[in-house]
Amino acid sequence: MSLYTPDTRQHALLQSESTEFDLLIIGGGVTGAGIALDAASRGMQVLLLEKNDFAYGTSSRSTKLIHGGLRYLKQLDIGLVREVGRERATVHQLAPHLVRSEKMLLPLVQGGSFGKLSTSLGLWVYDQVAGVRGADKRRMLSAQEALKQEPLLDANTILGAGLYAEYRTDDARLTIELLKAAARHGAQCFNYLEVTDFLYRANRRVAGVKAFDHHSGNPIQFTAKYTVSAAGPWVDQLREKNKSRQGKTLFLSKGVHLVVAREHLPLQQAAYFDVPDGRMIFAIPRNRCTYIGTTDTPYQGNPDQVRSNEADRNYLLKAVNATFPEVHLTAEHVESSWAGLRPLIHEPGKSASEMSRKDEIFESPSGLISIAGGKLTGYRKMAERIVDMVADKFRKASNQTFDVCHTAHIPLTDQPFANAAEVQTYEHQLTEILKNWQLPAFYAPYLCGNYGRHSPDILANIPQESENPEEALILAELEYCLQQEAVLRPLDFINRRSGMLYFNMPALLRVQDPLLETFRARFNWSDSEFHSAKTAVEHAIQQAQIAATAPSEG
Ligand code: FAD
């Protein structure tokens, strides 16, 4: 089975409406998607409902690292460092094209918060705890070596650097691949289905949900033996509906990222550097861009309306300009930005950046299981804990048993690569093929990272003699996503399947009209449907560009 297509969605919904599922999952972020794959691969009948598009929440707005959480070492959260550190290697193996090794440079500067000895020791401990092996082990660099590794660092203040291993991914793509893998194991996953309330049995236990289909405009109900909420920043809203928002609650912390064209911040090397307030910032090259983040500020507003502002932008630009004094980034250089919310578990008396990133499970008296907190990196382990818990309930209630977790051995694509070397060879082949159309070179790592061995399915739809090969490629990519990746609205593709909204804004501005026309034809839109979709796209572009257009400091 695969994810639904626009043509099969209604039929799949009707079937789901008349099924009592073993497990119903609310939320199509990485946590919900991970649970769906784990449960379905153990033999449970699974339904997943997402109110907006898959990965609409935090899972498309992170720093996009599968990382060992070096900062948690600073907080002495050894258990978390161990778990996420070891998970990195597993997730990399499951999708080496999508989760790629990225060496991170930690500069040591005069007046900075890291000393040479303490950093060397810290990174060594990190390697031990996180189980880091071989070439991934940390290396300490002299000032000269650090400057060679990254010439944009300040030669006047650099004392040396630590070089250690991280993994870079695309959070939304990771979520989509998990959902596709879950669907291959029989899970039914729907976007644009918002859970509005719960259904209860006579004994007041949760029996399923009432939902609203934003695609058709119809209400619908689903039943299941167990219900899990993996609604990220919205977990407390659902606990509220379930009348179980007691005890520990969520604390939302906003994190902003900026994207600039690579030529404006031409880093050779990803870097993780400290800023005067004691926090750490990443600057990460990615295809034609470099992105910078993140901030960490308390957020009390509506989780659906989180956005970056002038203060966020100025904070990040100042941090970059202080570390790389030759780049002189200004607001005009910012092509795009995004803001996301960390659903942290509230700890009285602690600041946002001090609060633990551990996940937490709540179970309400009516049986609603909620999971929040945690990391993209730890999605598999979070899923395992939840599904173990549900399997245990089945065993106790009806003696029904399910397999143990085996997601560490389920590749996240149906045509997997064996390792990073295979990915590299494949990427070279794509580079050669793309020369046929004289497309910019970054499209090879882009296609390979996003679609892996399915890239030829996309390329096959580009005419050999295309007048506008870039537009033809993007439209071919859209066609693939409409068929394979449950795309219903332009932003599903622009933002969460292709990442164009963040990492290829100039191309998006060029192809926006033909993209919208493709949707109009595909979904037979009326003029008013077309105009509202166009307005939504324009609004998203304006929001992404807000960091560039907000007035400058002073
Ligand atoms: P979400 O992705 O928010 O998913 C919850 C989903 O539930 C949403 O899509 C939402 O629409 C849906 N939903 C809500 N209410 C309903 C309803 N009523 N009905 C149906 N659906 C509903 N982690 C890392 O490992 N590496 C990083 O580099 C990293 N960087 C980060 C940077 C920032 C700025 C932030 C904010 C977080 C970062 N994280 C990182 C953490 C990581 O992104 C999150 O832990 C993870 O994405 C949370 O996923 P989730 O599925 O729990 O929540």
Coordinates of C-alpha atoms and ligand atoms in Angstrom, one line a residue:
M1 CA 0.0 0.0 0.0
S2 CA 1.1 3.6 -0.5
L3 CA -0.2 7.0 0.7
Y4 CA -3.5 7.9 -0.9
T5 CA -3.6 9.9 -4.2
P6 CA -6.2 12.7 -4.7
D7 CA -8.3 10.1 -6.6
T8 CA -8.3 7.4 -3.9
R9 CA -8.6 9.6 -0.8
Q10 CA -12.4 9.6 -0.5
H11 CA -12.6 5.8 -0.9
A12 CA -9.8 5.3 1.7
L13 CA -11.7 7.6 4.1
L14 CA -14.9 5.7 3.7
Q15 CA -13.2 2.5 4.4
S16 CA -11.5 3.9 7.5
E17 CA -14.7 5.3 8.8
S18 CA -16.2 1.8 9.0
T19 CA -13.1 0.2 10.6
E20 CA -12.3 -0.1 14.3
F21 CA -8.5 0.5 14.3
D22 CA -6.1 -0.8 16.9
L23 CA -4.4 2.5 17.2
L24 CA -5.4 6.0 16.2
I25 CA -2.7 8.6 16.1
I26 CA -3.4 12.4 16.2
G27 CA -0.6 14.4 14.5
G28 CA 1.4 13.9 11.4
G29 CA 4.7 15.2 12.5
V30 CA 7.8 13.1 12.9
T31 CA 6.5 11.7 16.3
G32 CA 3.2 10.6 14.9
A33 CA 4.7 9.3 11.7
G34 CA 7.3 7.3 13.7
I35 CA 4.6 5.8 15.9
A36 CA 2.6 4.9 12.8
L37 CA 5.5 3.0 11.2
D38 CA 6.4 1.2 14.4
A39 CA 2.8 0.2 15.2
A40 CA 1.9 -0.8 11.6
S41 CA 5.1 -2.8 11.2
R42 CA 4.3 -4.8 14.4
G43 CA 1.0 -5.8 12.9
M44 CA -1.4 -3.2 14.4
Q45 CA -4.2 -1.6 12.3
V46 CA -3.2 2.1 12.3
L47 CA -4.9 5.3 11.4
L48 CA -3.1 8.7 11.5
L49 CA -4.9 12.0 11.3
E50 CA -3.1 15.3 10.6
K51 CA -5.1 18.6 10.8
N52 CA -3.1 20.4 8.2
D53 CA -0.4 19.0 5.9
F54 CA 2.0 16.3 7.1
A55 CA 4.9 17.9 8.9
Y56 CA 3.0 21.2 9.1
G57 CA 4.1 21.7 12.8
T58 CA 7.5 21.7 14.3
S59 CA 8.6 18.8 12.0
S60 CA 9.2 21.2 9.1
R61 CA 10.7 24.0 11.1
S62 CA 13.6 22.5 13.0
T63 CA 17.4 23.0 12.5
K64 CA 17.1 19.8 10.4
L65 CA 19.9 18.0 12.2
I66 CA 19.9 14.4 13.4
H67 CA 22.2 15.2 16.1
G68 CA 23.8 13.8 19.2
G69 CA 22.8 16.8 21.3
L70 CA 26.2 18.1 22.4
R71 CA 24.4 20.8 24.3
Y72 CA 22.7 18.2 26.5
L73 CA 26.1 17.2 27.7
K74 CA 26.5 20.7 29.0
Q75 CA 23.2 20.1 30.9
L76 CA 24.6 16.8 32.1
D77 CA 21.7 15.0 30.5
I78 CA 23.8 11.9 29.9
G79 CA 20.8 9.6 29.2
L80 CA 19.6 11.9 26.4
V81 CA 23.1 12.2 24.9
R82 CA 23.4 8.5 24.9
E83 CA 20.0 7.8 23.3
V84 CA 20.1 10.5 20.6
G85 CA 23.8 9.9 19.9
R86 CA 23.3 6.3 19.1
E87 CA 20.1 6.9 17.2
R88 CA 21.9 9.2 14.8
A89 CA 23.8 6.2 13.4
T90 CA 20.7 4.1 13.1
V91 CA 18.6 6.8 11.3
H92 CA 21.5 7.5 9.0
Q93 CA 21.6 3.8 8.0
L94 CA 17.9 3.8 7.4
A95 CA 18.1 6.6 4.9
P96 CA 21.7 7.5 4.0
H97 CA 20.5 9.8 1.1
L98 CA 18.3 11.8 3.4
V99 CA 20.4 11.8 6.6
R100 CA 23.9 12.8 5.7
S101 CA 27.1 13.1 7.6
E102 CA 28.0 16.8 8.2
K103 CA 31.2 17.7 10.1
M104 CA 30.6 20.5 12.5
L105 CA 33.2 23.0 13.4
L106 CA 33.2 24.4 17.0
P107 CA 35.5 27.5 16.9
L108 CA 37.4 28.4 20.0
V109 CA 37.9 32.1 20.2
Q110 CA 39.5 34.7 22.6
G111 CA 36.8 35.7 25.1
G112 CA 34.5 32.8 24.1
S113 CA 32.9 30.4 26.5
F114 CA 34.9 27.4 25.4
G115 CA 38.5 26.6 26.5
K116 CA 40.7 24.2 24.5
L117 CA 41.1 21.6 27.1
S118 CA 37.5 21.6 28.3
T119 CA 36.2 21.4 24.7
S120 CA 38.6 18.5 23.9
L121 CA 37.5 16.7 27.0
G122 CA 33.8 17.5 26.4
L123 CA 33.9 16.2 22.8
W124 CA 35.8 13.1 23.9
V125 CA 33.1 12.4 26.6
Y126 CA 30.5 13.0 23.9
D127 CA 32.1 10.5 21.6
Q128 CA 32.2 7.9 24.3
V129 CA 28.6 8.5 25.6
A130 CA 27.1 8.8 22.1
G131 CA 29.0 5.7 20.8
V132 CA 30.7 7.6 18.0
R133 CA 33.1 5.5 15.9
G134 CA 35.9 5.7 13.4
A135 CA 36.2 8.8 11.2
D136 CA 33.3 10.4 13.0
K137 CA 35.3 10.8 16.2
R138 CA 36.2 14.3 17.3
R139 CA 39.4 16.1 16.2
M140 CA 40.9 19.1 17.8
L141 CA 42.4 21.7 15.4
S142 CA 45.0 24.4 15.9
A143 CA 44.2 28.0 15.0
Q144 CA 45.9 27.6 11.6
E145 CA 44.0 24.4 10.9
A146 CA 40.7 25.9 12.0
L147 CA 41.3 28.8 9.5
K148 CA 42.1 26.4 6.8
Q149 CA 38.9 24.5 7.5
E150 CA 36.9 27.7 7.6
P151 CA 38.7 30.8 6.2
L152 CA 35.8 33.1 7.1
L153 CA 36.5 32.8 10.8
D154 CA 38.2 35.8 12.5
A155 CA 42.0 35.3 12.2
N156 CA 42.5 37.8 15.0
T157 CA 40.6 35.9 17.7
I158 CA 40.7 32.3 16.7
L159 CA 42.5 29.9 19.1
G160 CA 41.6 26.6 17.5
A161 CA 38.5 24.5 17.0
G162 CA 36.8 21.2 17.6
L163 CA 35.6 19.2 14.6
Y164 CA 32.9 16.6 15.3
A165 CA 30.3 14.7 13.5
E166 CA 26.6 15.6 13.1
Y167 CA 24.0 14.5 10.5
R168 CA 21.9 16.9 8.3
T169 CA 18.5 16.0 7.1
D170 CA 15.2 17.5 5.9
D171 CA 12.8 17.1 8.7
A172 CA 9.6 17.3 6.5
R173 CA 11.0 14.8 4.1
L174 CA 12.0 12.5 6.9
T175 CA 8.4 12.7 8.2
I176 CA 7.0 12.0 4.7
E177 CA 9.3 9.0 4.2
L178 CA 8.2 7.6 7.6
L179 CA 4.6 8.0 6.6
K180 CA 5.2 6.3 3.2
A181 CA 6.9 3.5 5.0
A182 CA 4.0 3.3 7.5
A183 CA 1.6 3.2 4.5
R184 CA 3.6 0.3 3.0
H185 CA 2.9 -1.6 6.2
G186 CA -0.8 -0.9 5.9
A187 CA -1.3 2.3 8.0
Q188 CA -3.9 4.7 6.7
C189 CA -2.6 8.3 7.0
F190 CA -4.6 11.4 6.1
N191 CA -3.7 15.0 6.1
Y192 CA -6.2 17.9 6.4
L193 CA -8.2 15.9 8.9
E194 CA -8.5 17.8 12.2
V195 CA -9.5 16.0 15.4
T196 CA -12.2 18.2 16.9
D197 CA -13.3 16.1 19.9
F198 CA -13.2 12.6 21.3
L199 CA -15.7 9.8 21.3
Y200 CA -16.2 7.9 24.6
R201 CA -17.5 4.4 25.5
A202 CA -20.1 3.8 28.2
N203 CA -17.2 3.4 30.6
R204 CA -15.9 6.8 29.7
R205 CA -12.8 5.5 28.0
V206 CA -11.8 7.1 24.7
A207 CA -13.3 5.2 21.8
G208 CA -12.1 7.3 18.9
V209 CA -12.5 10.8 17.6
K210 CA -14.7 13.3 15.8
A211 CA -12.9 15.0 13.0
F212 CA -13.3 17.6 10.3
D213 CA -12.1 17.0 6.8
H214 CA -10.7 20.3 5.5
H215 CA -10.4 18.9 2.0
S216 CA -14.0 18.0 1.5
G217 CA -15.5 20.3 4.2
N218 CA -17.3 17.3 5.9
P219 CA -17.3 16.1 9.5
I220 CA -16.4 12.4 10.0
Q221 CA -15.8 10.0 12.9
F222 CA -13.3 7.3 13.5
T223 CA -13.1 4.6 16.1
A224 CA -10.1 2.8 17.6
K225 CA -9.2 0.7 20.6
Y226 CA -6.4 3.1 21.6
T227 CA -5.8 6.7 20.8
V228 CA -2.4 8.5 21.0
S229 CA -2.0 12.3 20.6
A230 CA 1.4 13.2 19.1
A231 CA 0.2 16.8 18.4
G232 CA 3.4 18.5 19.3
P233 CA 2.8 22.1 20.4
W234 CA -1.0 21.4 20.3
V235 CA -0.9 18.5 22.8
D236 CA -2.3 20.6 25.6
Q237 CA -5.2 21.8 23.4
L238 CA -6.2 18.2 22.9
R239 CA -5.7 17.4 26.6
E240 CA -8.1 20.3 27.2
K241 CA -10.7 18.8 24.9
N242 CA -10.2 15.5 26.8
K243 CA -10.6 17.4 30.0
S244 CA -7.3 16.1 31.2
R245 CA -4.9 19.0 31.1
Q246 CA -3.6 18.6 34.6
G247 CA -0.2 18.2 36.2
K248 CA 2.7 18.9 33.9
T249 CA 1.9 21.2 30.9
L250 CA 3.7 22.3 27.8
F251 CA 6.0 25.3 27.6
L252 CA 6.4 26.6 24.0
S253 CA 9.7 28.0 22.9
K254 CA 10.1 29.7 19.6
G255 CA 13.1 29.1 17.3
V256 CA 13.8 31.1 14.2
H257 CA 16.1 30.3 11.2
L258 CA 17.3 32.6 8.4
V259 CA 18.3 31.5 4.9
V260 CA 20.8 33.4 2.8
A261 CA 22.2 32.6 -0.7
R262 CA 25.5 30.7 -0.4
E263 CA 27.5 33.5 -2.0
H264 CA 26.6 35.8 0.9
L265 CA 27.8 33.4 3.6
P266 CA 30.1 31.1 1.6
L267 CA 31.0 28.7 4.4
Q268 CA 33.2 25.8 3.5
Q269 CA 32.0 24.0 6.5
A270 CA 29.0 23.9 8.9
A271 CA 29.8 25.7 12.2
Y272 CA 28.3 25.7 15.7
F273 CA 29.4 28.8 17.6
D274 CA 28.7 30.5 20.9
V275 CA 27.3 34.0 21.2
P276 CA 27.7 36.5 24.0
D277 CA 24.5 35.5 25.8
G278 CA 25.9 32.0 26.3
R279 CA 23.7 30.3 23.6
M280 CA 24.9 28.4 20.6
I281 CA 24.1 29.1 16.9
F282 CA 24.4 26.9 13.8
A283 CA 25.4 28.1 10.4
I284 CA 24.9 25.2 7.9
P285 CA 25.6 25.2 4.1
R286 CA 22.8 23.5 2.2
N287 CA 22.9 23.2 -1.6
R288 CA 22.6 26.8 -3.0
C289 CA 22.1 28.4 0.5
T290 CA 23.4 28.7 4.0
Y291 CA 21.0 28.7 6.9
I292 CA 21.5 30.1 10.4
G293 CA 19.7 29.3 13.6
T294 CA 18.3 29.3 16.0
T295 CA 16.7 31.6 18.7
D296 CA 15.1 30.2 21.8
T297 CA 12.4 32.5 23.3
P298 CA 9.2 31.8 25.3
Y299 CA 6.1 31.8 23.1
Q300 CA 2.5 32.4 24.4
G301 CA 0.6 33.1 21.2
N302 CA -1.4 30.9 18.9
P303 CA 0.8 27.9 17.7
D304 CA -0.7 28.2 14.3
Q305 CA 0.6 31.8 13.9
V306 CA 4.2 31.6 15.0
R307 CA 6.5 33.7 12.8
S308 CA 9.9 35.4 12.9
N309 CA 10.3 39.1 13.6
E310 CA 12.9 41.8 13.4
A311 CA 14.4 41.1 16.8
D312 CA 14.9 37.4 15.9
R313 CA 16.6 38.4 12.6
N314 CA 18.8 41.0 14.2
Y315 CA 20.0 38.6 16.9
L316 CA 21.0 36.0 14.3
L317 CA 22.6 38.4 11.9
K318 CA 24.6 40.0 14.7
A319 CA 25.8 36.5 15.9
V320 CA 27.0 35.6 12.4
N321 CA 28.7 38.9 11.7
A322 CA 30.6 38.6 15.0
T323 CA 31.8 35.1 14.2
F324 CA 32.6 35.7 10.5
P325 CA 33.6 39.4 10.4
E326 CA 34.1 39.6 6.6
V327 CA 30.6 38.7 5.6
H328 CA 28.6 41.8 6.7
L329 CA 25.2 40.2 6.4
T330 CA 22.3 42.6 6.4
A331 CA 18.5 42.1 6.3
E332 CA 18.6 42.5 2.5
H333 CA 20.6 39.3 2.2
V334 CA 17.9 37.2 3.9
E335 CA 16.0 35.2 1.3
S336 CA 13.7 33.3 3.5
S337 CA 13.1 32.3 7.2
W338 CA 11.0 30.1 9.3
A339 CA 9.9 29.9 12.9
G340 CA 9.0 26.8 14.8
L341 CA 7.9 25.9 18.3
R342 CA 9.6 23.5 20.7
P343 CA 7.0 21.7 22.7
L344 CA 9.0 21.6 26.0
I345 CA 7.7 20.2 29.3
H346 CA 7.3 23.1 31.7
E347 CA 9.9 23.2 34.5
P348 CA 9.3 26.1 37.0
G349 CA 12.2 28.5 37.4
K350 CA 14.1 27.4 34.3
S351 CA 14.6 29.5 31.1
A352 CA 13.6 28.1 27.7
S353 CA 17.1 27.0 26.8
E354 CA 17.7 25.4 30.2
M355 CA 14.6 23.2 30.0
S356 CA 15.1 19.5 29.2
R357 CA 14.4 18.3 25.6
K358 CA 13.3 14.9 27.0
D359 CA 10.0 13.5 25.8
E360 CA 7.2 12.8 28.3
I361 CA 4.2 10.6 28.1
F362 CA 0.9 11.5 29.8
E363 CA -2.1 9.2 30.1
S364 CA -5.5 10.6 31.0
P365 CA -8.1 8.9 33.2
S366 CA -10.1 8.3 30.0
G367 CA -7.1 6.5 28.3
L368 CA -5.9 9.2 26.0
I369 CA -2.1 8.8 25.7
S370 CA -0.2 12.0 24.8
I371 CA 3.5 12.3 24.0
A372 CA 5.3 15.6 23.7
G373 CA 8.8 17.0 23.9
G374 CA 11.8 15.1 22.6
K375 CA 13.7 15.5 19.4
L376 CA 13.5 14.8 15.7
T377 CA 16.5 12.6 16.3
G378 CA 14.8 10.5 18.9
Y379 CA 11.6 9.8 17.0
R380 CA 12.2 6.1 16.7
K381 CA 12.8 5.5 20.4
M382 CA 9.8 7.7 21.3
A383 CA 7.7 5.6 19.0
E384 CA 9.0 2.4 20.5
R385 CA 8.1 3.5 24.0
I386 CA 4.5 4.4 22.9
V387 CA 3.9 1.3 20.9
D388 CA 5.4 -0.9 23.7
M389 CA 2.9 0.7 26.0
V390 CA 0.0 0.1 23.7
A391 CA 1.0 -3.5 23.0
D392 CA 1.2 -4.0 26.7
K393 CA -2.4 -2.8 27.0
F394 CA -3.6 -5.2 24.3
R395 CA -1.8 -8.0 26.1
K396 CA -3.5 -7.2 29.5
A397 CA -6.9 -6.5 28.0
S398 CA -7.3 -9.4 25.6
N399 CA -4.1 -11.4 25.6
Q400 CA -3.4 -10.2 22.1
T401 CA 0.3 -9.9 21.3
F402 CA 2.3 -8.0 18.7
D403 CA 5.8 -8.2 17.4
V404 CA 8.6 -6.4 19.2
C405 CA 9.9 -3.1 17.7
H406 CA 12.0 -3.7 14.6
T407 CA 12.1 -0.2 13.0
A408 CA 15.9 -0.1 13.3
H409 CA 15.8 -2.5 10.3
I410 CA 13.1 -0.9 8.2
P411 CA 14.6 1.3 5.5
L412 CA 12.8 4.6 5.0
T413 CA 12.5 4.2 1.3
D414 CA 11.4 1.3 -0.9
Q415 CA 14.6 1.5 -2.9
P416 CA 17.3 1.9 -0.2
F417 CA 21.0 2.8 -0.5
A418 CA 23.4 0.5 1.3
N419 CA 25.6 3.3 2.6
A420 CA 26.8 6.9 2.0
A421 CA 29.3 5.8 -0.6
E422 CA 26.5 4.4 -2.8
V423 CA 24.6 7.7 -2.3
Q424 CA 27.7 9.6 -3.5
T425 CA 28.0 7.5 -6.7
Y426 CA 24.4 7.9 -7.4
E427 CA 24.6 11.6 -7.0
H428 CA 27.5 11.8 -9.4
Q429 CA 25.4 10.0 -12.0
L430 CA 22.5 12.4 -11.4
T431 CA 25.0 15.3 -11.9
E432 CA 25.9 13.9 -15.3
I433 CA 22.3 13.4 -16.3
L434 CA 21.3 17.0 -15.3
K435 CA 24.0 18.3 -17.6
N436 CA 21.6 17.4 -20.5
W437 CA 19.4 20.3 -19.4
Q438 CA 22.2 22.6 -18.1
L439 CA 20.5 22.7 -14.7
P440 CA 22.4 24.2 -11.8
A441 CA 24.6 21.6 -10.1
F442 CA 22.8 21.8 -6.8
Y443 CA 19.8 20.0 -8.2
A444 CA 21.7 16.7 -8.1
P445 CA 22.2 16.6 -4.3
Y446 CA 18.8 18.1 -3.9
L447 CA 17.0 15.4 -6.0
C448 CA 19.1 12.6 -4.5
G449 CA 18.5 13.9 -0.9
N450 CA 14.7 14.3 -1.4
Y451 CA 13.8 11.5 -3.7
G452 CA 16.7 9.1 -3.7
R453 CA 16.4 6.4 -6.3
H454 CA 13.1 7.8 -7.3
S455 CA 14.8 10.8 -8.9
P456 CA 14.6 9.2 -12.4
D457 CA 10.8 8.9 -12.0
I458 CA 10.9 12.7 -12.0
L459 CA 13.5 13.3 -14.6
A460 CA 11.7 11.0 -17.0
N461 CA 9.0 13.6 -17.2
I462 CA 11.2 16.5 -18.4
P463 CA 11.2 16.9 -22.2
Q464 CA 14.7 16.5 -23.7
E465 CA 14.2 19.8 -25.6
S466 CA 12.7 21.8 -22.8
E467 CA 12.8 25.6 -23.3
N468 CA 12.7 26.1 -19.5
P469 CA 14.3 23.0 -17.9
E470 CA 14.1 24.3 -14.4
E471 CA 10.4 24.9 -14.6
A472 CA 9.9 21.5 -16.3
L473 CA 11.9 19.8 -13.5
I474 CA 9.8 21.5 -10.8
L475 CA 6.6 20.6 -12.5
A476 CA 7.7 17.0 -13.0
E477 CA 8.6 16.9 -9.3
L478 CA 5.1 18.2 -8.4
E479 CA 3.6 15.5 -10.6
Y480 CA 5.6 12.9 -8.7
C481 CA 4.5 14.3 -5.3
L482 CA 0.8 14.5 -6.4
Q483 CA 1.0 10.8 -7.2
Q484 CA 3.1 9.5 -4.4
E485 CA 3.1 12.0 -1.5
A486 CA -0.4 13.0 -0.7
V487 CA -0.1 16.6 -1.9
L488 CA -3.5 18.4 -1.9
R489 CA -2.5 22.1 -1.8
P490 CA 0.3 24.1 -3.4
L491 CA 2.0 24.8 0.0
D492 CA 2.3 21.1 0.7
F493 CA 4.6 20.9 -2.3
I494 CA 6.3 24.3 -2.1
N495 CA 7.0 24.1 1.6
R496 CA 7.1 20.5 2.9
R497 CA 7.8 18.2 -0.1
S498 CA 10.4 20.3 -2.0
G499 CA 11.5 22.9 0.7
M500 CA 11.5 25.5 -2.1
L501 CA 9.9 28.1 0.2
Y502 CA 13.0 28.1 2.3
F503 CA 15.9 27.0 0.1
N504 CA 15.0 28.0 -3.4
M505 CA 13.0 31.2 -3.2
P506 CA 14.2 32.6 -6.5
A507 CA 13.0 29.5 -8.4
L508 CA 9.7 29.6 -6.5
L509 CA 9.1 33.2 -7.5
R510 CA 9.8 32.2 -11.1
V511 CA 7.5 29.1 -11.2
Q512 CA 4.8 30.1 -8.8
D513 CA 2.2 30.7 -11.6
P514 CA 2.7 27.5 -13.6
L515 CA 2.6 25.6 -10.3
L516 CA -0.7 27.1 -9.4
E517 CA -2.1 26.4 -12.9
T518 CA -1.1 22.8 -12.6
F519 CA -3.2 22.6 -9.4
R520 CA -6.1 24.3 -11.0
A521 CA -6.1 21.8 -13.8
R522 CA -5.5 18.8 -11.6
F523 CA -8.2 19.6 -9.0
N524 CA -10.5 21.3 -11.4
W525 CA -10.6 24.5 -9.3
S526 CA -13.1 27.2 -9.7
D527 CA -11.8 30.8 -10.0
S528 CA -12.5 31.5 -6.3
E529 CA -10.6 28.3 -5.3
F530 CA -7.7 29.3 -7.5
H531 CA -7.6 32.8 -6.0
S532 CA -7.7 31.6 -2.5
A533 CA -4.8 29.1 -3.2
K534 CA -2.9 31.9 -4.9
T535 CA -3.4 34.2 -1.8
A536 CA -2.2 31.4 0.5
V537 CA 1.0 31.0 -1.5
E538 CA 1.6 34.7 -1.7
H539 CA 1.0 35.0 2.1
A540 CA 3.5 32.2 2.8
I541 CA 6.1 33.8 0.6
Q542 CA 5.5 37.1 2.4
Q543 CA 5.8 35.4 5.8
A544 CA 9.0 33.6 4.7
Q545 CA 10.5 36.9 3.5
I546 CA 9.3 38.8 6.6
A547 CA 12.8 38.6 8.1
A548 CA 14.2 40.4 5.1
T549 CA 11.5 43.0 4.8
A550 CA 11.0 44.0 8.5
P551 CA 12.8 47.3 9.1
S552 CA 16.5 47.2 10.1
E553 CA 17.8 48.0 13.5
G554 CA 18.4 51.7 14.4
Ligands
FAD1 P1 4.9 18.4 15.3 O1 5.8 18.3 14.2 O2 4.5 19.8 15.7 O3 3.6 17.6 14.9 C1 2.4 17.7 15.6 C2 1.3 17.7 14.5 O4 0.1 17.5 15.1 C3 1.3 19.0 13.7 O5 1.5 18.7 12.4 C4 -0.2 19.5 13.9 O6 -0.7 20.1 12.8 C5 -0.9 18.2 14.3 N1 -2.1 18.5 15.1 C6 -2.3 19.3 16.1 N2 -3.5 19.3 16.5 C7 -4.2 18.4 15.8 C8 -5.6 18.0 15.7 N3 -6.5 18.5 16.5 N4 -5.9 17.1 14.8 C9 -5.0 16.5 13.9 N5 -3.7 16.9 13.9 C10 -3.3 17.9 14.9 N6 15.2 18.2 16.9 C11 16.3 17.5 16.4 O7 16.4 16.3 16.6 N7 17.2 18.2 15.6 C12 17.1 19.5 15.4 O8 18.0 20.0 14.6 C13 16.1 20.2 15.9 N8 16.0 21.5 15.8 C14 14.9 22.2 16.3 C15 14.8 23.6 16.0 C16 13.7 24.3 16.4 C17 13.6 25.8 16.2 C18 12.6 23.6 17.0 C19 11.4 24.4 17.3 C20 12.7 22.2 17.3 C21 13.9 21.5 16.9 N9 14.0 20.2 17.1 C22 15.1 19.5 16.7 C23 12.9 19.4 17.8 C24 12.0 18.7 16.8 O9 11.8 19.5 15.7 C25 10.7 18.4 17.4 O10 11.0 17.6 18.6 C26 9.8 17.5 16.5 O11 9.7 18.0 15.2 C27 8.4 17.4 17.1 O12 7.7 16.6 16.3 P2 6.2 16.3 16.7 O13 5.7 15.3 15.7 O14 6.1 15.9 18.1 O15 5.4 17.7 16.6

